[in-house]
mmCIF file of C-alpha atoms in Angstrom:
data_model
loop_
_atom_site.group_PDB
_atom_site.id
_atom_site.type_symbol
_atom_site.label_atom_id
_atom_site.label_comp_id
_atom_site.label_asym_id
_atom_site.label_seq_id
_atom_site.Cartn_x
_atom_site.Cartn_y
_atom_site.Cartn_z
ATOM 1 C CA UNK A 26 -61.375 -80.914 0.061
ATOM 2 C CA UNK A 27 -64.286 -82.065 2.211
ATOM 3 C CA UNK A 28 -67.094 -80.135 3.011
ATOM 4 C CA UNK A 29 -67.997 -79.205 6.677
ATOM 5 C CA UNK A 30 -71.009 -80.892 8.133
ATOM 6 C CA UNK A 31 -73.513 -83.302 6.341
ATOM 7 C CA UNK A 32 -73.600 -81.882 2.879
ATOM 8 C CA UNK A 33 -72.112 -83.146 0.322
ATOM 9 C CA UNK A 34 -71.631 -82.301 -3.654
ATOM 10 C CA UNK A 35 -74.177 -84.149 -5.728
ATOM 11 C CA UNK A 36 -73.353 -87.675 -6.656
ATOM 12 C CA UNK A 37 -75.647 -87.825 -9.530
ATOM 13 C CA UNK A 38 -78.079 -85.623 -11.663
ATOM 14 C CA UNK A 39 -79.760 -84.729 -14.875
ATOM 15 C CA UNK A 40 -78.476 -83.537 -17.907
ATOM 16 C CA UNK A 41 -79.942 -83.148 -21.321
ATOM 17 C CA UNK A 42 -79.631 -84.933 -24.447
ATOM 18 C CA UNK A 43 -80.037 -84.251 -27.966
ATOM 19 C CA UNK A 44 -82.784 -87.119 -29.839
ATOM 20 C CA UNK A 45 -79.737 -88.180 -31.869
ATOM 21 C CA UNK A 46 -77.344 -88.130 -28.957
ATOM 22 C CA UNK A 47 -80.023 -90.096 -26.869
ATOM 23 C CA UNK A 48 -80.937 -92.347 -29.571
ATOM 24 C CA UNK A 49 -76.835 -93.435 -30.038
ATOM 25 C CA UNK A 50 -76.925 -93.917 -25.756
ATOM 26 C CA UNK A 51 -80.191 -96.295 -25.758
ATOM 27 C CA UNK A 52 -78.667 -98.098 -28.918
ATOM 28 C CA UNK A 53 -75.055 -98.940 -27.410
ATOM 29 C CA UNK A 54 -76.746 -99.498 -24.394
ATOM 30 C CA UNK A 55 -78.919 -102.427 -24.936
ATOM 31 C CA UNK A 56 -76.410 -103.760 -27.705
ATOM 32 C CA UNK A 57 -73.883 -104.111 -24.840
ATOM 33 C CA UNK A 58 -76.510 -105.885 -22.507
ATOM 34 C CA UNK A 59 -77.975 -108.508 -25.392
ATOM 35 C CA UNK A 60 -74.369 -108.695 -26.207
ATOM 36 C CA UNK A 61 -72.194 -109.336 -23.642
ATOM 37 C CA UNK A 62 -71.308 -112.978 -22.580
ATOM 38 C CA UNK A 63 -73.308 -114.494 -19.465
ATOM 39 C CA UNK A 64 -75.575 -111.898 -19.150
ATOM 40 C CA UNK A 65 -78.744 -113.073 -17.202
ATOM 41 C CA UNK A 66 -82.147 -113.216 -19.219
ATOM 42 C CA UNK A 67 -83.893 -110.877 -17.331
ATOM 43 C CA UNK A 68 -81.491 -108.059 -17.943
ATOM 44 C CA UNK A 69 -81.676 -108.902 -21.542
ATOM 45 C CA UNK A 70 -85.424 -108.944 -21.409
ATOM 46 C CA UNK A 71 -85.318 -105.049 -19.356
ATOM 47 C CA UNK A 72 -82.991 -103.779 -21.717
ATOM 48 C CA UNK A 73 -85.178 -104.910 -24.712
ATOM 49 C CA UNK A 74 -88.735 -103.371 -23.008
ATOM 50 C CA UNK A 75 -87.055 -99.978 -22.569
ATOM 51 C CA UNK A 76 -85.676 -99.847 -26.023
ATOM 52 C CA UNK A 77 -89.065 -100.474 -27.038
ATOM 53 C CA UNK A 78 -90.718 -98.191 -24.893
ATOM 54 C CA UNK A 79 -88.686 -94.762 -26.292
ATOM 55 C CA UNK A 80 -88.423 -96.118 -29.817
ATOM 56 C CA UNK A 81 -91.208 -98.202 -30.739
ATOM 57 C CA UNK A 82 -93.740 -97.651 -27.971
ATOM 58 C CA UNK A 83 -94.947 -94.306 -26.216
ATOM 59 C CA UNK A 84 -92.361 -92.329 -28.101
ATOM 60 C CA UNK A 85 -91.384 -92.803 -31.834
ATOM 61 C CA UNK A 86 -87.802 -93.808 -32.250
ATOM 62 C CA UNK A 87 -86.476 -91.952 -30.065
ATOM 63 C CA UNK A 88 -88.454 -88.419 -31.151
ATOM 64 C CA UNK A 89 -85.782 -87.630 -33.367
ATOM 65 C CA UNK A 90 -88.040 -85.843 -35.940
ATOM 66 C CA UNK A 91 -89.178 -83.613 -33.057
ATOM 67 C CA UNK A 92 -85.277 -82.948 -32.359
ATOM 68 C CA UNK A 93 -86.272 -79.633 -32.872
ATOM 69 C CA UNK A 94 -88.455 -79.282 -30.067
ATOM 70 C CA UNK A 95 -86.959 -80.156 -26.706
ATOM 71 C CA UNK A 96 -84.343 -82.193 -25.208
ATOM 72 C CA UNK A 97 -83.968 -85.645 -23.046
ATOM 73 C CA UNK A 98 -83.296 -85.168 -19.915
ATOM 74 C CA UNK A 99 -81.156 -88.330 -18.553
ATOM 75 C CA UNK A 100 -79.545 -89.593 -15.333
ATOM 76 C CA UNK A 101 -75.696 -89.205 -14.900
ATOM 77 C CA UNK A 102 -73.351 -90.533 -12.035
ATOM 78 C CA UNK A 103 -70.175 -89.479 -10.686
ATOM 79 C CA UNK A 104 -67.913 -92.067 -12.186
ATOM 80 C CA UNK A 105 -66.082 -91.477 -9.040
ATOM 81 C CA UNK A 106 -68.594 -91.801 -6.322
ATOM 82 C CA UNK A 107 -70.909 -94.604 -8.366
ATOM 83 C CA UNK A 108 -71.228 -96.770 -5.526
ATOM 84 C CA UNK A 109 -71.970 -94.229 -2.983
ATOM 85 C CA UNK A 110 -75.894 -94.193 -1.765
ATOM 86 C CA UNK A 111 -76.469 -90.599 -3.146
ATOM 87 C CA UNK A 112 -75.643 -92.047 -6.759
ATOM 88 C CA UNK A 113 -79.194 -94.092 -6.148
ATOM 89 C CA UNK A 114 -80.940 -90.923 -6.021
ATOM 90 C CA UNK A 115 -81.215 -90.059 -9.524
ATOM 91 C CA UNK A 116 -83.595 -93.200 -10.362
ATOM 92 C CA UNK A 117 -86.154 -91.460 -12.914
ATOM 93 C CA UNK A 118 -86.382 -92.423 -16.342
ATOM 94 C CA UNK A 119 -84.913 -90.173 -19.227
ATOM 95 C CA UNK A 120 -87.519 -87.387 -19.907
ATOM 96 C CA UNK A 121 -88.278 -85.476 -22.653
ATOM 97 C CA UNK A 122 -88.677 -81.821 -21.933
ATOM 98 C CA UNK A 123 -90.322 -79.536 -24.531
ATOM 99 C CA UNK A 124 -88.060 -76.294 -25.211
ATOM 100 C CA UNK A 125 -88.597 -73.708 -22.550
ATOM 101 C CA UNK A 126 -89.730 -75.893 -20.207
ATOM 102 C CA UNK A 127 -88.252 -76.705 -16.611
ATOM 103 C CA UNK A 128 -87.271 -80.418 -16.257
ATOM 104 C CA UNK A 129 -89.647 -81.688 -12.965
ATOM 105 C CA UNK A 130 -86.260 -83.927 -12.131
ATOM 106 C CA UNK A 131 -84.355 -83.419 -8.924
ATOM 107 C CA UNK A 132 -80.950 -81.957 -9.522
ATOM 108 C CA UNK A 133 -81.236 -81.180 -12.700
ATOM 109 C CA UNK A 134 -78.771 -79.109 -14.294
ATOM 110 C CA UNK A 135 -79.183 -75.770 -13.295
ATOM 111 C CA UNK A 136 -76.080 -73.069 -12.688
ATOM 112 C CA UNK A 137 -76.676 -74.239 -8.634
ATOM 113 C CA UNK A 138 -76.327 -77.581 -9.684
ATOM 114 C CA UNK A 139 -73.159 -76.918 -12.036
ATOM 115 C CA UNK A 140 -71.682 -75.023 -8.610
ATOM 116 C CA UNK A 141 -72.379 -78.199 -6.682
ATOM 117 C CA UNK A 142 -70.640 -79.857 -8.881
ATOM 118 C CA UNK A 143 -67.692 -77.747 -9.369
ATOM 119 C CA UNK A 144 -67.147 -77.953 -5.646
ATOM 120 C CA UNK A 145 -66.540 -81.602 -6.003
ATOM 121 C CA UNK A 146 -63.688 -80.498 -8.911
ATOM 122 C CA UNK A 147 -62.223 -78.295 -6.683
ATOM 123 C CA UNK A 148 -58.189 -79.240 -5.633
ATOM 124 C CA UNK A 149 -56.522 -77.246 -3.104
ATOM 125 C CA UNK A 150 -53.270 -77.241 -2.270
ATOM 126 C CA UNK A 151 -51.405 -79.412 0.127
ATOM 127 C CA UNK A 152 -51.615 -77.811 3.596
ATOM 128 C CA UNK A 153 -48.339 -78.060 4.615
ATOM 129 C CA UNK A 154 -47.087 -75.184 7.015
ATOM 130 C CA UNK A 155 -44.017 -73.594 7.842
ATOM 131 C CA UNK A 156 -42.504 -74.673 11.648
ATOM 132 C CA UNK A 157 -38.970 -72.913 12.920
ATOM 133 C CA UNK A 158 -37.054 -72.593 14.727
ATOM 134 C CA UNK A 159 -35.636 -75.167 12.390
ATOM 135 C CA UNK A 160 -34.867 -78.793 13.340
ATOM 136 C CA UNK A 161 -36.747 -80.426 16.066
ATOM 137 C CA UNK A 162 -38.787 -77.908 18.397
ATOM 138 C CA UNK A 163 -38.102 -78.160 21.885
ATOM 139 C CA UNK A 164 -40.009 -78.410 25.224
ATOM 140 C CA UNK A 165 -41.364 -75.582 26.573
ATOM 141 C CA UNK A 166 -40.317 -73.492 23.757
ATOM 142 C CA UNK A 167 -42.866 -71.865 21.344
ATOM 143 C CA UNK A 168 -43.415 -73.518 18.001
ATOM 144 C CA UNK A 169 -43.551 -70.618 15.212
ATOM 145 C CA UNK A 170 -46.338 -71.822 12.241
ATOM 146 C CA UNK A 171 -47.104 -69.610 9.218
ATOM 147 C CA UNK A 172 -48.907 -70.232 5.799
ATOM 148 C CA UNK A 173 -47.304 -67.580 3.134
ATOM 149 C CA UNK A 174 -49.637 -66.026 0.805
ATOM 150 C CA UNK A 175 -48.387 -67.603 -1.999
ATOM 151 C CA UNK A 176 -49.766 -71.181 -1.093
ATOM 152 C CA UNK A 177 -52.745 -69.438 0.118
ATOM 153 C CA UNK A 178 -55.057 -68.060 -2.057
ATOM 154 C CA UNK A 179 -57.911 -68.368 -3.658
ATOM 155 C CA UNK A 180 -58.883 -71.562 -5.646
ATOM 156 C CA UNK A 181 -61.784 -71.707 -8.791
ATOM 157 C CA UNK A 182 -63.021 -74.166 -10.608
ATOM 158 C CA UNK A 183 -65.919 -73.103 -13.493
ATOM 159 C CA UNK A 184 -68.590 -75.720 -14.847
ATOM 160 C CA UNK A 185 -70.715 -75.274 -17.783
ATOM 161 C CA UNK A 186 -73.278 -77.045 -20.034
ATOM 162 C CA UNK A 187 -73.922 -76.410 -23.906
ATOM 163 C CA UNK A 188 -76.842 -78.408 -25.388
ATOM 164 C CA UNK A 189 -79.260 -77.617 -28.379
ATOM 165 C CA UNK A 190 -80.055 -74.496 -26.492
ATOM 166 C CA UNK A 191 -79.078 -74.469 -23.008
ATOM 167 C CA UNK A 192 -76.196 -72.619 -22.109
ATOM 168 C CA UNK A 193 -75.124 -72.322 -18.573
ATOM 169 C CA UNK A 194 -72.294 -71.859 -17.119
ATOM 170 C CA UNK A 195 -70.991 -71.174 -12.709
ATOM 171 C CA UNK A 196 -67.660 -70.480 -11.235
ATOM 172 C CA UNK A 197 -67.088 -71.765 -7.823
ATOM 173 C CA UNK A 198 -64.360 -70.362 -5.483
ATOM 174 C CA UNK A 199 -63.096 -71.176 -2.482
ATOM 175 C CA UNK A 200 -61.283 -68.711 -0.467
ATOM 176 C CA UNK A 201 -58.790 -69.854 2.748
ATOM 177 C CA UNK A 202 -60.286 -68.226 5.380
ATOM 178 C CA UNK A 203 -58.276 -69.979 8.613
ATOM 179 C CA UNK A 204 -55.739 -72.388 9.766
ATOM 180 C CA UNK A 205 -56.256 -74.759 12.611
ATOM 181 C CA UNK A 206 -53.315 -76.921 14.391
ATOM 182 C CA UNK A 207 -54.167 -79.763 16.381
ATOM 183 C CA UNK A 208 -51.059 -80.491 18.187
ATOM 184 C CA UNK A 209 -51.443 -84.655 18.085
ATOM 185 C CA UNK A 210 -51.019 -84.340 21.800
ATOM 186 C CA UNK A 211 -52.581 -83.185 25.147
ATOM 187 C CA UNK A 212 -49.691 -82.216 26.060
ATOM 188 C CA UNK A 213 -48.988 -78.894 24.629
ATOM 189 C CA UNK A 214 -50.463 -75.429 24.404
ATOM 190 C CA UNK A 215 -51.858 -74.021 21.709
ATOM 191 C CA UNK A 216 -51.112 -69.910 19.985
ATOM 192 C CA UNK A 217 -53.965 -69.187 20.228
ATOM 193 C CA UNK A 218 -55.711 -71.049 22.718
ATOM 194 C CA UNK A 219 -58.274 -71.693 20.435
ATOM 195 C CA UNK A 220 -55.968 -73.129 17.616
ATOM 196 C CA UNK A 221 -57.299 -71.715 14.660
ATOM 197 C CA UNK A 222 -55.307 -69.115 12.905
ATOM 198 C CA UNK A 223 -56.880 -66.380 11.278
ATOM 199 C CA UNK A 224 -55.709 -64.611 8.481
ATOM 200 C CA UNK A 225 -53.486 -61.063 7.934
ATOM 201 C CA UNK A 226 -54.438 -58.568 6.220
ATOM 202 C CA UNK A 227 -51.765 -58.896 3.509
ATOM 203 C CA UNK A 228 -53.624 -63.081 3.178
ATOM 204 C CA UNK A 229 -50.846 -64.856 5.064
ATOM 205 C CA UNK A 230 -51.277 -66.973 8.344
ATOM 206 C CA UNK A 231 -49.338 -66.471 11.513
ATOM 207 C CA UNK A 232 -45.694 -65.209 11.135
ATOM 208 C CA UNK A 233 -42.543 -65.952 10.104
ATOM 209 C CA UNK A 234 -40.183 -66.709 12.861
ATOM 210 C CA UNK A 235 -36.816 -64.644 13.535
ATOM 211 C CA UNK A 236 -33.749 -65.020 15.371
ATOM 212 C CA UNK A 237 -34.286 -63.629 19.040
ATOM 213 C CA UNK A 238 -38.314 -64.474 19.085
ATOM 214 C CA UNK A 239 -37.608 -68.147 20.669
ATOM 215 C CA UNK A 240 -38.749 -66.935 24.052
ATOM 216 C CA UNK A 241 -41.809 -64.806 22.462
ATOM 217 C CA UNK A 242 -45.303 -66.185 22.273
ATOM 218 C CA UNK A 243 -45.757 -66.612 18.485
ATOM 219 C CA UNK A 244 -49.556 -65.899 17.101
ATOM 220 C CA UNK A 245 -50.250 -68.942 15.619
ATOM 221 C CA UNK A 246 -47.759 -72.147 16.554
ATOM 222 C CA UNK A 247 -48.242 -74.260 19.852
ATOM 223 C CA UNK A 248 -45.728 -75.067 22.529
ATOM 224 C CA UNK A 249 -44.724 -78.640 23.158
ATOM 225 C CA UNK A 250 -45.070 -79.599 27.297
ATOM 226 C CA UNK A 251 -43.472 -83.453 26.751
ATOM 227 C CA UNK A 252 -40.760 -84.862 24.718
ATOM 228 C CA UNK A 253 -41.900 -86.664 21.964
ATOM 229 C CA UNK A 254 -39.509 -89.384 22.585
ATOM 230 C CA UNK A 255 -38.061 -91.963 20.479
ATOM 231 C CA UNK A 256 -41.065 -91.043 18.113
ATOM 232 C CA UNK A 257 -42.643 -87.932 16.948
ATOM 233 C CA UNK A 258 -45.727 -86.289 17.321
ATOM 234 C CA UNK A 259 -48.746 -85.820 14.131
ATOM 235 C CA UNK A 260 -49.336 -82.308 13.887
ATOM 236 C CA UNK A 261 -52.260 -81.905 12.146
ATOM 237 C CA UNK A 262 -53.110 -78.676 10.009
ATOM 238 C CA UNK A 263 -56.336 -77.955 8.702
ATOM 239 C CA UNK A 264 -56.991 -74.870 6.379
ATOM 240 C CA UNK A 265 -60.856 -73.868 6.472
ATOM 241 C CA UNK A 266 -62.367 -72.798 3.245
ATOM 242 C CA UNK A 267 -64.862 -70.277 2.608
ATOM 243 C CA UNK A 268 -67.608 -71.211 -0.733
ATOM 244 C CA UNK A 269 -69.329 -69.162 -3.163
ATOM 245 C CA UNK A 270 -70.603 -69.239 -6.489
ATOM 246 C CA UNK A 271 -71.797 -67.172 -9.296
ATOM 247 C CA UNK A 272 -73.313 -68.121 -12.466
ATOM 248 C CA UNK A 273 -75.889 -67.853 -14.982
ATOM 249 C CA UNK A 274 -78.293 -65.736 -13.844
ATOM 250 C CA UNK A 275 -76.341 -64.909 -10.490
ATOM 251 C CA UNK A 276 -74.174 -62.567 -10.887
ATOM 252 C CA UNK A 277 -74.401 -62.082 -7.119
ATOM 253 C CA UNK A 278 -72.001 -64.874 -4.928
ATOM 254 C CA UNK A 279 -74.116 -66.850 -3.159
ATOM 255 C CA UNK A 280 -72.946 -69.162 -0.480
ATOM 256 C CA UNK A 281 -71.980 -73.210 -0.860
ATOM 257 C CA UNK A 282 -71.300 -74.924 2.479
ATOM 258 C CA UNK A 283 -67.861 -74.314 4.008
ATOM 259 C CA UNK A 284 -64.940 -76.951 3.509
ATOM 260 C CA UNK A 285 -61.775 -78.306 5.106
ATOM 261 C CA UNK A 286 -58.681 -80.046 3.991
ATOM 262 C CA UNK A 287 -55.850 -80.806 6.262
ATOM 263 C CA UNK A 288 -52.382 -82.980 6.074
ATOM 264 C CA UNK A 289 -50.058 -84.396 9.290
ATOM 265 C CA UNK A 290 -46.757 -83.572 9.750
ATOM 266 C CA UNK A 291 -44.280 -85.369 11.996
ATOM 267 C CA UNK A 292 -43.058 -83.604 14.861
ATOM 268 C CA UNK A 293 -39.723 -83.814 17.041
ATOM 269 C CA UNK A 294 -40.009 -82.761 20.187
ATOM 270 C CA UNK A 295 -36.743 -82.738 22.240
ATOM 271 C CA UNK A 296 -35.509 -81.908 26.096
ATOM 272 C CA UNK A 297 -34.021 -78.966 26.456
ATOM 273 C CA UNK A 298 -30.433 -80.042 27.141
ATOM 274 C CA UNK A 299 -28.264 -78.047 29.729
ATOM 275 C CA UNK A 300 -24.497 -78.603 31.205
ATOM 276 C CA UNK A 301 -23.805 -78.477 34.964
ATOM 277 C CA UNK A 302 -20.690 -76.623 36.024
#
């Protein structure tokens, strides 16, 4: 699902480590730089003055006798989205934070974070709508399209983070809120005119068709002016998602930018055929 607009889930952020889980990540770290065949000196050399710096410089290996007393805070990437620009952002340093403080990192893990990033988790399903009458639709002839409320509802996906005393948690949802066709041609109208579909009130889209409506304008569908020939035409239909997100702290939804996410479907558009007596 892709969100509507410029925003985007975040590709990277903060999360916190324990000394002794830190410790273990700077250690395999710069054993796999020194250690792996070809590397360049001066990525040897980097990886040997930040080693020193948290174990043997400003900090004392690593702070783990003040385990106790705070956390490090450390940079994380999508594995997914690595190479994307917004994985850049998160360029600080680890940090340790002394217990009860607040981390001075951008997206650092709070429950808004943990919705942001449960957004990007979220996997709706296939938008693939119902068409009749059945076979190929014909010209000049209404369309039918409907979504049943089965394969529409509601979709959540909950994040949470347990660490030496931070315990957070969010649930993000995202409700289907409308269906929009885009006929793949100019040559057709749309039910409505508008093309997006708005929901029942038992959560469907649209309506399924019957024998006898063929000549009856459906509410959501589109009528086909032109034959689509020896090929077929892409209707495209795109199910628009509501956001929201409660968590730790906010028991109240609060609102994540809307999304989309639509699939094609091929279709036949024939001449009506008649017989001259």
């Amino acid at each position: 699902m892709a969100p509507v607009g410029d925003w985007t889930p975040p590709a990277c952020w903060y999360e916190p480590r324990t000394a002794k889980e830190f410790a273990k990540y700077m250690e395999d770290t710069y054993d796999s730089v020194v250690n792996m065949p070809g590397q360049h000196s001066y990525a040897k050399t980097s990886a040997g003055q930040t080693r020193q710096y948290y174990k043997d410089g400003e900090y004392k290996n690593y702070n783990l006798k003040k385990s106790d007393e705070g956390l490090w805070w450390v940079a994380v990437r999508d594995e997914d989205r690595w190479m994307e620009e917004g994985a850049k952002a998160c360029s600080e340093p680890p940090a340790w934070v002394e217990n009860g403080e607040t981390p001075d990192l951008p997206n650092a893990v709070t429950p808004e974070v943990l919705a942001q990033l449960a957004y990007n988790q979220i996997r709706v399903p296939d938008t693939e709508v119902s068409l009749a009458p059945g076979g190929a639709s014909k010209v000049n002839l209404p369309t039918w399209a409907w979504l049943d409320r089965a394969t529409f509802k509601p979709v959540e996906v909950t994040a949470s983070l347990v660490a030496n005393g931070v315990n957070i948690s969010a649930t993000t949802v995202a409700r289907p809120d409308s269906l929009t066709l885009d006929p793949g041609t100019a040559d057709a109208t749309l039910h409505p005119a508008s093309g997006e579909c708005g929901l029942n009130g038992s959560g469907s889209v649209g309506e399924p068709y019957a024998k006898g409506k063929a000549g009856q304008e459906p509410p959501c569908g589109v009528t086909y002016l032109r034959a689509s020939g020896k090929s077929a035409y892409d209707l495209n239909a795109t199910v628009n998602w509501k956001i929201g997100w409660t968590g730790t702290g906010q028991p109240e939804e609060q609102a994540l930018p809307d999304g989309a996410f639509g699939d094609d479907q091929d279709v036949v558009v024939e001449e009506i055929q008649s017989v001259n007596r």
